[in-house]
């Protein structure tokens, strides 16, 4: 079937809709196969354990840090410049070096994603760094999607810019806050003693100081990872998620809400098993919900580090495949980083997909490399505010609890189903354009 020869018409749309029940049957069969595959992994699944004793230690230390004078949110970082001035000359030089290195690696989603993997390779006890690497790959794929084959039919050029700016800001801010912490840990290893008193000079939330000190003492990778998940999601809550610009231009738009309703906000981890590549992951129902983002982060961590085949396969994938932002990084049978045919004008669209395969005559979906469609942009000034307060303390600590990997973790066929839903939306929109 050659695309572009005739207009997508009512009869074609009816044909596509008629195949939906068939696709649902295929999806149900695939779900059954996935269920049996996941069931085979049950005996190997490991619970990510958090010790109540360690959470109790953090609670007491954080209450001591807050005190009566520190109960107002944001106040603790108001004195960050004074904290930096109180550091020794050597410490100030360390802080300066960390800021420069962070800025160097914070140029784009590509450099951030690589930096996370480099850190995990050097220090595999830093579980969060591998988790951040895999999630950051998804950020890059989402950034290029808006310039890819399908979404430009649903988004204006202005809307594409807004979505990219939103994704880039969240991605850059998390790196700006978290990567200095990882570098400070590395500096502590070199020095043979903790350097975490420098966290205040780096504008890191008070929440993380006792967390890092406890990690240095006990090397509890799970507690550190969950604390970083909590911290980074709080870090972007007011700076991005509740920011009026991003709410107006992205989060409150029909397109973004439609993605949530159709369960298309998928986070996937490519991983190799028995010579094949599969996708593990979950669906984020509501990006606007802080609690849901944190709980999703915890579950993704449990999938990555609590299911041995996923961890082993994801590490192999990450080491073998350099991140480019193109979805051809993991599925070259469906996606291509360079257009295989000119863009199809509106009114001449034809079907691309047949489940997880291309229809006869259809060329791979265009999924560009990030560097081909978006230029690096500097990180704008960041508000120095500490999210931790007496009011947020107990709620944040409640997230530090043991978590078991969800039984349903394989997204290989679920992702195909979501992609077909996007295609249907594009084709239906083309009919009435």
PDB file of N, CA, C and O in Angstrom, residues 107-180:
ATOM      1  N   UNK A 107      23.958  20.737  29.325  1.00  0.00           N
ATOM      2  CA  UNK A 107      23.693  21.460  28.078  1.00  0.00           C
ATOM      3  C   UNK A 107      22.407  20.989  27.400  1.00  0.00           C
ATOM      4  O   UNK A 107      21.704  21.772  26.785  1.00  0.00           O
ATOM      5  N   UNK A 108      22.125  19.704  27.485  1.00  0.00           N
ATOM      6  CA  UNK A 108      20.957  19.163  26.790  1.00  0.00           C
ATOM      7  C   UNK A 108      20.564  17.840  27.426  1.00  0.00           C
ATOM      8  O   UNK A 108      21.289  17.288  28.253  1.00  0.00           O
ATOM      9  N   UNK A 109      19.431  17.323  26.985  1.00  0.00           N
ATOM     10  CA  UNK A 109      18.998  16.015  27.458  1.00  0.00           C
ATOM     11  C   UNK A 109      20.022  14.937  27.115  1.00  0.00           C
ATOM     12  O   UNK A 109      20.210  13.983  27.885  1.00  0.00           O
ATOM     13  N   UNK A 110      20.716  15.089  25.998  1.00  0.00           N
ATOM     14  CA  UNK A 110      21.711  14.099  25.583  1.00  0.00           C
ATOM     15  C   UNK A 110      22.873  14.059  26.578  1.00  0.00           C
ATOM     16  O   UNK A 110      23.284  12.981  27.033  1.00  0.00           O
ATOM     17  N   UNK A 111      23.412  15.218  26.938  1.00  0.00           N
ATOM     18  CA  UNK A 111      24.557  15.253  27.844  1.00  0.00           C
ATOM     19  C   UNK A 111      24.162  14.841  29.260  1.00  0.00           C
ATOM     20  O   UNK A 111      24.934  14.195  29.960  1.00  0.00           O
ATOM     21  N   UNK A 112      22.955  15.205  29.682  1.00  0.00           N
ATOM     22  CA  UNK A 112      22.492  14.813  31.023  1.00  0.00           C
ATOM     23  C   UNK A 112      22.356  13.298  31.122  1.00  0.00           C
ATOM     24  O   UNK A 112      22.804  12.676  32.095  1.00  0.00           O
ATOM     25  N   UNK A 113      21.713  12.725  30.118  1.00  0.00           N
ATOM     26  CA  UNK A 113      21.458  11.288  30.141  1.00  0.00           C
ATOM     27  C   UNK A 113      22.777  10.510  30.177  1.00  0.00           C
ATOM     28  O   UNK A 113      22.912   9.521  30.911  1.00  0.00           O
ATOM     29  N   UNK A 114      23.751  10.968  29.420  1.00  0.00           N
ATOM     30  CA  UNK A 114      25.069  10.320  29.416  1.00  0.00           C
ATOM     31  C   UNK A 114      25.766  10.491  30.759  1.00  0.00           C
ATOM     32  O   UNK A 114      26.421   9.568  31.255  1.00  0.00           O
ATOM     33  N   UNK A 115      25.621  11.666  31.374  1.00  0.00           N
ATOM     34  CA  UNK A 115      26.275  11.929  32.664  1.00  0.00           C
ATOM     35  C   UNK A 115      25.736  11.001  33.747  1.00  0.00           C
ATOM     36  O   UNK A 115      26.500  10.499  34.585  1.00  0.00           O
ATOM     37  N   UNK A 116      24.434  10.764  33.743  1.00  0.00           N
ATOM     38  CA  UNK A 116      23.843   9.853  34.731  1.00  0.00           C
ATOM     39  C   UNK A 116      24.436   8.448  34.587  1.00  0.00           C
ATOM     40  O   UNK A 116      24.766   7.797  35.577  1.00  0.00           O
ATOM     41  N   UNK A 117      24.553   7.985  33.349  1.00  0.00           N
ATOM     42  CA  UNK A 117      25.074   6.634  33.129  1.00  0.00           C
ATOM     43  C   UNK A 117      26.550   6.551  33.516  1.00  0.00           C
ATOM     44  O   UNK A 117      26.979   5.564  34.121  1.00  0.00           O
ATOM     45  N   UNK A 118      27.301   7.584  33.180  1.00  0.00           N
ATOM     46  CA  UNK A 118      28.718   7.603  33.565  1.00  0.00           C
ATOM     47  C   UNK A 118      28.865   7.498  35.081  1.00  0.00           C
ATOM     48  O   UNK A 118      29.735   6.775  35.587  1.00  0.00           O
ATOM     49  N   UNK A 119      28.011   8.231  35.802  1.00  0.00           N
ATOM     50  CA  UNK A 119      28.084   8.207  37.264  1.00  0.00           C
ATOM     51  C   UNK A 119      27.745   6.823  37.806  1.00  0.00           C
ATOM     52  O   UNK A 119      28.423   6.305  38.706  1.00  0.00           O
ATOM     53  N   UNK A 120      26.703   6.190  37.261  1.00  0.00           N
ATOM     54  CA  UNK A 120      26.336   4.854  37.722  1.00  0.00           C
ATOM     55  C   UNK A 120      27.427   3.843  37.410  1.00  0.00           C
ATOM     56  O   UNK A 120      27.698   2.945  38.208  1.00  0.00           O
ATOM     57  N   UNK A 121      28.060   3.986  36.254  1.00  0.00           N
ATOM     58  CA  UNK A 121      29.135   3.071  35.874  1.00  0.00           C
ATOM     59  C   UNK A 121      30.291   3.161  36.867  1.00  0.00           C
ATOM     60  O   UNK A 121      30.885   2.146  37.250  1.00  0.00           O
ATOM     61  N   UNK A 122      30.591   4.374  37.308  1.00  0.00           N
ATOM     62  CA  UNK A 122      31.671   4.560  38.277  1.00  0.00           C
ATOM     63  C   UNK A 122      31.258   4.141  39.675  1.00  0.00           C
ATOM     64  O   UNK A 122      32.068   3.640  40.452  1.00  0.00           O
ATOM     65  N   UNK A 123      29.961   4.326  40.006  1.00  0.00           N
ATOM     66  CA  UNK A 123      29.488   4.070  41.363  1.00  0.00           C
ATOM     67  C   UNK A 123      28.137   3.346  41.315  1.00  0.00           C
ATOM     68  O   UNK A 123      27.085   3.972  41.470  1.00  0.00           O
ATOM     69  N   UNK A 124      28.143   2.038  41.096  1.00  0.00           N
ATOM     70  CA  UNK A 124      26.883   1.295  40.959  1.00  0.00           C
ATOM     71  C   UNK A 124      26.029   1.285  42.222  1.00  0.00           C
ATOM     72  O   UNK A 124      24.867   0.862  42.165  1.00  0.00           O
ATOM     73  N   UNK A 125      26.577   1.733  43.342  1.00  0.00           N
ATOM     74  CA  UNK A 125      25.755   1.857  44.551  1.00  0.00           C
ATOM     75  C   UNK A 125      24.760   3.018  44.433  1.00  0.00           C
ATOM     76  O   UNK A 125      23.806   3.098  45.207  1.00  0.00           O
ATOM     77  N   UNK A 126      24.979   3.911  43.472  1.00  0.00           N
ATOM     78  CA  UNK A 126      24.070   5.035  43.241  1.00  0.00           C
ATOM     79  C   UNK A 126      22.950   4.589  42.301  1.00  0.00           C
ATOM     80  O   UNK A 126      22.929   4.915  41.115  1.00  0.00           O
ATOM     81  N   UNK A 127      22.015   3.821  42.851  1.00  0.00           N
ATOM     82  CA  UNK A 127      20.911   3.295  42.051  1.00  0.00           C
ATOM     83  C   UNK A 127      20.140   4.404  41.341  1.00  0.00           C
ATOM     84  O   UNK A 127      19.687   4.228  40.208  1.00  0.00           O
ATOM     85  N   UNK A 128      19.960   5.524  42.032  1.00  0.00           N
ATOM     86  CA  UNK A 128      19.163   6.610  41.455  1.00  0.00           C
ATOM     87  C   UNK A 128      19.738   7.069  40.127  1.00  0.00           C
ATOM     88  O   UNK A 128      18.995   7.468  39.227  1.00  0.00           O
ATOM     89  N   UNK A 129      21.052   7.003  39.982  1.00  0.00           N
ATOM     90  CA  UNK A 129      21.675   7.496  38.766  1.00  0.00           C
ATOM     91  C   UNK A 129      21.285   6.646  37.560  1.00  0.00           C
ATOM     92  O   UNK A 129      21.074   7.187  36.466  1.00  0.00           O
ATOM     93  N   UNK A 130      21.178   5.331  37.711  1.00  0.00           N
ATOM     94  CA  UNK A 130      20.713   4.493  36.601  1.00  0.00           C
ATOM     95  C   UNK A 130      19.231   4.748  36.340  1.00  0.00           C
ATOM     96  O   UNK A 130      18.809   4.843  35.176  1.00  0.00           O
ATOM     97  N   UNK A 131      18.444   4.860  37.404  1.00  0.00           N
ATOM     98  CA  UNK A 131      17.019   5.171  37.235  1.00  0.00           C
ATOM     99  C   UNK A 131      16.859   6.496  36.492  1.00  0.00           C
ATOM    100  O   UNK A 131      16.054   6.600  35.553  1.00  0.00           O
ATOM    101  N   UNK A 132      17.624   7.510  36.897  1.00  0.00           N
ATOM    102  CA  UNK A 132      17.547   8.816  36.239  1.00  0.00           C
ATOM    103  C   UNK A 132      17.970   8.717  34.777  1.00  0.00           C
ATOM    104  O   UNK A 132      17.393   9.385  33.902  1.00  0.00           O
ATOM    105  N   UNK A 133      18.970   7.895  34.494  1.00  0.00           N
ATOM    106  CA  UNK A 133      19.412   7.706  33.115  1.00  0.00           C
ATOM    107  C   UNK A 133      18.273   7.151  32.256  1.00  0.00           C
ATOM    108  O   UNK A 133      18.006   7.655  31.153  1.00  0.00           O
ATOM    109  N   UNK A 134      17.592   6.128  32.745  1.00  0.00           N
ATOM    110  CA  UNK A 134      16.525   5.505  31.965  1.00  0.00           C
ATOM    111  C   UNK A 134      15.331   6.438  31.810  1.00  0.00           C
ATOM    112  O   UNK A 134      14.728   6.529  30.729  1.00  0.00           O
ATOM    113  N   UNK A 135      14.969   7.153  32.868  1.00  0.00           N
ATOM    114  CA  UNK A 135      13.849   8.097  32.786  1.00  0.00           C
ATOM    115  C   UNK A 135      14.220   9.267  31.872  1.00  0.00           C
ATOM    116  O   UNK A 135      13.385   9.762  31.107  1.00  0.00           O
ATOM    117  N   UNK A 136      15.473   9.702  31.942  1.00  0.00           N
ATOM    118  CA  UNK A 136      15.912  10.812  31.090  1.00  0.00           C
ATOM    119  C   UNK A 136      15.883  10.426  29.620  1.00  0.00           C
ATOM    120  O   UNK A 136      15.625  11.274  28.754  1.00  0.00           O
ATOM    121  N   UNK A 137      16.138   9.158  29.303  1.00  0.00           N
ATOM    122  CA  UNK A 137      15.970   8.710  27.915  1.00  0.00           C
ATOM    123  C   UNK A 137      14.534   8.963  27.462  1.00  0.00           C
ATOM    124  O   UNK A 137      14.290   9.429  26.342  1.00  0.00           O
ATOM    125  N   UNK A 138      13.579   8.657  28.324  1.00  0.00           N
ATOM    126  CA  UNK A 138      12.175   8.898  27.984  1.00  0.00           C
ATOM    127  C   UNK A 138      11.916  10.382  27.760  1.00  0.00           C
ATOM    128  O   UNK A 138      11.146  10.762  26.874  1.00  0.00           O
ATOM    129  N   UNK A 139      12.560  11.232  28.576  1.00  0.00           N
ATOM    130  CA  UNK A 139      12.414  12.666  28.372  1.00  0.00           C
ATOM    131  C   UNK A 139      12.870  13.076  26.984  1.00  0.00           C
ATOM    132  O   UNK A 139      12.203  13.863  26.293  1.00  0.00           O
ATOM    133  N   UNK A 140      14.004  12.539  26.543  1.00  0.00           N
ATOM    134  CA  UNK A 140      14.499  12.849  25.199  1.00  0.00           C
ATOM    135  C   UNK A 140      13.567  12.348  24.116  1.00  0.00           C
ATOM    136  O   UNK A 140      13.310  13.049  23.122  1.00  0.00           O
ATOM    137  N   UNK A 141      13.049  11.132  24.267  1.00  0.00           N
ATOM    138  CA  UNK A 141      12.113  10.599  23.271  1.00  0.00           C
ATOM    139  C   UNK A 141      10.855  11.455  23.194  1.00  0.00           C
ATOM    140  O   UNK A 141      10.339  11.711  22.100  1.00  0.00           O
ATOM    141  N   UNK A 142      10.367  11.904  24.339  1.00  0.00           N
ATOM    142  CA  UNK A 142       9.177  12.764  24.339  1.00  0.00           C
ATOM    143  C   UNK A 142       9.462  14.101  23.668  1.00  0.00           C
ATOM    144  O   UNK A 142       8.596  14.665  22.992  1.00  0.00           O
ATOM    145  N   UNK A 143      10.679  14.612  23.850  1.00  0.00           N
ATOM    146  CA  UNK A 143      11.047  15.886  23.227  1.00  0.00           C
ATOM    147  C   UNK A 143      11.069  15.778  21.711  1.00  0.00           C
ATOM    148  O   UNK A 143      10.664  16.707  20.996  1.00  0.00           O
ATOM    149  N   UNK A 144      11.548  14.659  21.186  1.00  0.00           N
ATOM    150  CA  UNK A 144      11.617  14.504  19.729  1.00  0.00           C
ATOM    151  C   UNK A 144      10.282  14.070  19.137  1.00  0.00           C
ATOM    152  O   UNK A 144      10.031  14.307  17.949  1.00  0.00           O
ATOM    153  N   UNK A 145       9.421  13.462  19.945  1.00  0.00           N
ATOM    154  CA  UNK A 145       8.097  13.057  19.443  1.00  0.00           C
ATOM    155  C   UNK A 145       7.341  14.237  18.844  1.00  0.00           C
ATOM    156  O   UNK A 145       6.628  14.088  17.844  1.00  0.00           O
ATOM    157  N   UNK A 146       7.483  15.410  19.473  1.00  0.00           N
ATOM    158  CA  UNK A 146       6.703  16.567  19.000  1.00  0.00           C
ATOM    159  C   UNK A 146       7.194  17.078  17.650  1.00  0.00           C
ATOM    160  O   UNK A 146       6.537  17.916  17.023  1.00  0.00           O
ATOM    161  N   UNK A 147       8.355  16.574  17.193  1.00  0.00           N
ATOM    162  CA  UNK A 147       8.861  16.907  15.857  1.00  0.00           C
ATOM    163  C   UNK A 147       8.893  15.669  14.963  1.00  0.00           C
ATOM    164  O   UNK A 147       9.436  15.708  13.847  1.00  0.00           O
ATOM    165  N   UNK A 148       8.316  14.572  15.430  1.00  0.00           N
ATOM    166  CA  UNK A 148       8.383  13.316  14.712  1.00  0.00           C
ATOM    167  C   UNK A 148       7.286  13.162  13.675  1.00  0.00           C
ATOM    168  O   UNK A 148       6.782  14.137  13.118  1.00  0.00           O
ATOM    169  N   UNK A 149       6.877  11.913  13.438  1.00  0.00           N
ATOM    170  CA  UNK A 149       5.934  11.611  12.356  1.00  0.00           C
ATOM    171  C   UNK A 149       4.500  11.976  12.694  1.00  0.00           C
ATOM    172  O   UNK A 149       3.778  12.551  11.870  1.00  0.00           O
ATOM    173  N   UNK A 150       4.055  11.670  13.926  1.00  0.00           N
ATOM    174  CA  UNK A 150       2.635  11.731  14.235  1.00  0.00           C
ATOM    175  C   UNK A 150       2.194  13.017  14.931  1.00  0.00           C
ATOM    176  O   UNK A 150       1.224  13.657  14.523  1.00  0.00           O
ATOM    177  N   UNK A 151       2.869  13.404  16.006  1.00  0.00           N
ATOM    178  CA  UNK A 151       2.374  14.509  16.826  1.00  0.00           C
ATOM    179  C   UNK A 151       2.306  15.850  16.101  1.00  0.00           C
ATOM    180  O   UNK A 151       1.444  16.676  16.442  1.00  0.00           O
ATOM    181  N   UNK A 152       3.182  16.144  15.129  1.00  0.00           N
ATOM    182  CA  UNK A 152       3.014  17.421  14.420  1.00  0.00           C
ATOM    183  C   UNK A 152       1.669  17.576  13.725  1.00  0.00           C
ATOM    184  O   UNK A 152       1.258  18.703  13.418  1.00  0.00           O
ATOM    185  N   UNK A 153       0.965  16.475  13.468  1.00  0.00           N
ATOM    186  CA  UNK A 153      -0.382  16.586  12.905  1.00  0.00           C
ATOM    187  C   UNK A 153      -1.391  17.019  13.967  1.00  0.00           C
ATOM    188  O   UNK A 153      -2.491  17.463  13.634  1.00  0.00           O
ATOM    189  N   UNK A 154      -1.010  16.868  15.246  1.00  0.00           N
ATOM    190  CA  UNK A 154      -1.918  17.218  16.340  1.00  0.00           C
ATOM    191  C   UNK A 154      -1.532  18.517  17.032  1.00  0.00           C
ATOM    192  O   UNK A 154      -2.331  19.086  17.771  1.00  0.00           O
ATOM    193  N   UNK A 155      -0.292  18.983  16.825  1.00  0.00           N
ATOM    194  CA  UNK A 155       0.212  20.161  17.530  1.00  0.00           C
ATOM    195  C   UNK A 155       0.680  21.219  16.544  1.00  0.00           C
ATOM    196  O   UNK A 155       1.361  20.905  15.569  1.00  0.00           O
ATOM    197  N   UNK A 156       0.339  22.466  16.829  1.00  0.00           N
ATOM    198  CA  UNK A 156       0.876  23.564  16.030  1.00  0.00           C
ATOM    199  C   UNK A 156       2.356  23.747  16.362  1.00  0.00           C
ATOM    200  O   UNK A 156       2.857  23.210  17.361  1.00  0.00           O
ATOM    201  N   UNK A 157       3.052  24.516  15.548  1.00  0.00           N
ATOM    202  CA  UNK A 157       4.467  24.790  15.806  1.00  0.00           C
ATOM    203  C   UNK A 157       4.651  25.437  17.169  1.00  0.00           C
ATOM    204  O   UNK A 157       5.595  25.111  17.904  1.00  0.00           O
ATOM    205  N   UNK A 158       3.747  26.346  17.524  1.00  0.00           N
ATOM    206  CA  UNK A 158       3.824  27.007  18.825  1.00  0.00           C
ATOM    207  C   UNK A 158       3.618  26.009  19.961  1.00  0.00           C
ATOM    208  O   UNK A 158       4.327  26.034  20.969  1.00  0.00           O
ATOM    209  N   UNK A 159       2.664  25.110  19.797  1.00  0.00           N
ATOM    210  CA  UNK A 159       2.422  24.092  20.827  1.00  0.00           C
ATOM    211  C   UNK A 159       3.610  23.144  20.959  1.00  0.00           C
ATOM    212  O   UNK A 159       3.954  22.723  22.058  1.00  0.00           O
ATOM    213  N   UNK A 160       4.245  22.811  19.851  1.00  0.00           N
ATOM    214  CA  UNK A 160       5.435  21.962  19.911  1.00  0.00           C
ATOM    215  C   UNK A 160       6.520  22.621  20.751  1.00  0.00           C
ATOM    216  O   UNK A 160       7.176  21.977  21.570  1.00  0.00           O
ATOM    217  N   UNK A 161       6.715  23.922  20.556  1.00  0.00           N
ATOM    218  CA  UNK A 161       7.706  24.671  21.333  1.00  0.00           C
ATOM    219  C   UNK A 161       7.363  24.672  22.810  1.00  0.00           C
ATOM    220  O   UNK A 161       8.241  24.491  23.667  1.00  0.00           O
ATOM    221  N   UNK A 162       6.095  24.847  23.140  1.00  0.00           N
ATOM    222  CA  UNK A 162       5.667  24.867  24.541  1.00  0.00           C
ATOM    223  C   UNK A 162       5.931  23.519  25.214  1.00  0.00           C
ATOM    224  O   UNK A 162       6.418  23.466  26.352  1.00  0.00           O
ATOM    225  N   UNK A 163       5.583  22.429  24.523  1.00  0.00           N
ATOM    226  CA  UNK A 163       5.781  21.100  25.106  1.00  0.00           C
ATOM    227  C   UNK A 163       7.276  20.838  25.307  1.00  0.00           C
ATOM    228  O   UNK A 163       7.697  20.343  26.368  1.00  0.00           O
ATOM    229  N   UNK A 164       8.082  21.193  24.315  1.00  0.00           N
ATOM    230  CA  UNK A 164       9.524  20.996  24.459  1.00  0.00           C
ATOM    231  C   UNK A 164      10.074  21.816  25.622  1.00  0.00           C
ATOM    232  O   UNK A 164      10.874  21.315  26.428  1.00  0.00           O
ATOM    233  N   UNK A 165       9.674  23.083  25.719  1.00  0.00           N
ATOM    234  CA  UNK A 165      10.172  23.959  26.787  1.00  0.00           C
ATOM    235  C   UNK A 165       9.825  23.396  28.159  1.00  0.00           C
ATOM    236  O   UNK A 165      10.644  23.444  29.091  1.00  0.00           O
ATOM    237  N   UNK A 166       8.637  22.840  28.283  1.00  0.00           N
ATOM    238  CA  UNK A 166       8.192  22.234  29.543  1.00  0.00           C
ATOM    239  C   UNK A 166       9.042  21.013  29.888  1.00  0.00           C
ATOM    240  O   UNK A 166       9.563  20.890  31.007  1.00  0.00           O
ATOM    241  N   UNK A 167       9.210  20.120  28.924  1.00  0.00           N
ATOM    242  CA  UNK A 167       9.996  18.901  29.160  1.00  0.00           C
ATOM    243  C   UNK A 167      11.457  19.236  29.442  1.00  0.00           C
ATOM    244  O   UNK A 167      12.082  18.662  30.336  1.00  0.00           O
ATOM    245  N   UNK A 168      12.013  20.172  28.687  1.00  0.00           N
ATOM    246  CA  UNK A 168      13.408  20.560  28.846  1.00  0.00           C
ATOM    247  C   UNK A 168      13.637  21.193  30.219  1.00  0.00           C
ATOM    248  O   UNK A 168      14.643  20.915  30.880  1.00  0.00           O
ATOM    249  N   UNK A 169      12.715  22.043  30.647  1.00  0.00           N
ATOM    250  CA  UNK A 169      12.873  22.716  31.941  1.00  0.00           C
ATOM    251  C   UNK A 169      12.874  21.701  33.079  1.00  0.00           C
ATOM    252  O   UNK A 169      13.731  21.755  33.968  1.00  0.00           O
ATOM    253  N   UNK A 170      11.928  20.769  33.072  1.00  0.00           N
ATOM    254  CA  UNK A 170      11.868  19.760  34.135  1.00  0.00           C
ATOM    255  C   UNK A 170      13.130  18.898  34.125  1.00  0.00           C
ATOM    256  O   UNK A 170      13.724  18.628  35.179  1.00  0.00           O
ATOM    257  N   UNK A 171      13.553  18.480  32.946  1.00  0.00           N
ATOM    258  CA  UNK A 171      14.738  17.639  32.798  1.00  0.00           C
ATOM    259  C   UNK A 171      15.987  18.366  33.289  1.00  0.00           C
ATOM    260  O   UNK A 171      16.814  17.806  34.019  1.00  0.00           O
ATOM    261  N   UNK A 172      16.121  19.632  32.915  1.00  0.00           N
ATOM    262  CA  UNK A 172      17.301  20.415  33.288  1.00  0.00           C
ATOM    263  C   UNK A 172      17.325  20.732  34.779  1.00  0.00           C
ATOM    264  O   UNK A 172      18.397  20.705  35.410  1.00  0.00           O
ATOM    265  N   UNK A 173      16.162  21.036  35.362  1.00  0.00           N
ATOM    266  CA  UNK A 173      16.128  21.404  36.783  1.00  0.00           C
ATOM    267  C   UNK A 173      16.483  20.217  37.674  1.00  0.00           C
ATOM    268  O   UNK A 173      17.204  20.372  38.670  1.00  0.00           O
ATOM    269  N   UNK A 174      15.972  19.050  37.354  1.00  0.00           N
ATOM    270  CA  UNK A 174      16.302  17.873  38.151  1.00  0.00           C
ATOM    271  C   UNK A 174      17.804  17.613  38.099  1.00  0.00           C
ATOM    272  O   UNK A 174      18.441  17.339  39.125  1.00  0.00           O
ATOM    273  N   UNK A 175      18.388  17.729  36.918  1.00  0.00           N
ATOM    274  CA  UNK A 175      19.829  17.529  36.802  1.00  0.00           C
ATOM    275  C   UNK A 175      20.590  18.597  37.580  1.00  0.00           C
ATOM    276  O   UNK A 175      21.568  18.296  38.282  1.00  0.00           O
ATOM    277  N   UNK A 176      20.153  19.836  37.471  1.00  0.00           N
ATOM    278  CA  UNK A 176      20.811  20.957  38.163  1.00  0.00           C
ATOM    279  C   UNK A 176      20.854  20.732  39.675  1.00  0.00           C
ATOM    280  O   UNK A 176      21.824  21.110  40.335  1.00  0.00           O
ATOM    281  N   UNK A 177      19.822  20.102  40.204  1.00  0.00           N
ATOM    282  CA  UNK A 177      19.756  19.874  41.645  1.00  0.00           C
ATOM    283  C   UNK A 177      20.445  18.575  42.058  1.00  0.00           C
ATOM    284  O   UNK A 177      21.159  18.538  43.069  1.00  0.00           O
ATOM    285  N   UNK A 178      20.245  17.511  41.282  1.00  0.00           N
ATOM    286  CA  UNK A 178      20.708  16.189  41.716  1.00  0.00           C
ATOM    287  C   UNK A 178      22.161  15.908  41.376  1.00  0.00           C
ATOM    288  O   UNK A 178      22.884  15.296  42.170  1.00  0.00           O
ATOM    289  N   UNK A 179      22.607  16.329  40.193  1.00  0.00           N
ATOM    290  CA  UNK A 179      23.966  15.967  39.774  1.00  0.00           C
ATOM    291  C   UNK A 179      25.044  16.531  40.705  1.00  0.00           C
ATOM    292  O   UNK A 179      26.025  15.832  40.998  1.00  0.00           O
ATOM    293  N   UNK A 180      24.914  17.763  41.211  1.00  0.00           N
ATOM    294  CA  UNK A 180      25.900  18.240  42.184  1.00  0.00           C
ATOM    295  C   UNK A 180      25.989  17.352  43.424  1.00  0.00           C
ATOM    296  O   UNK A 180      27.070  17.183  44.005  1.00  0.00           O
TER     297      UNK A 180
END
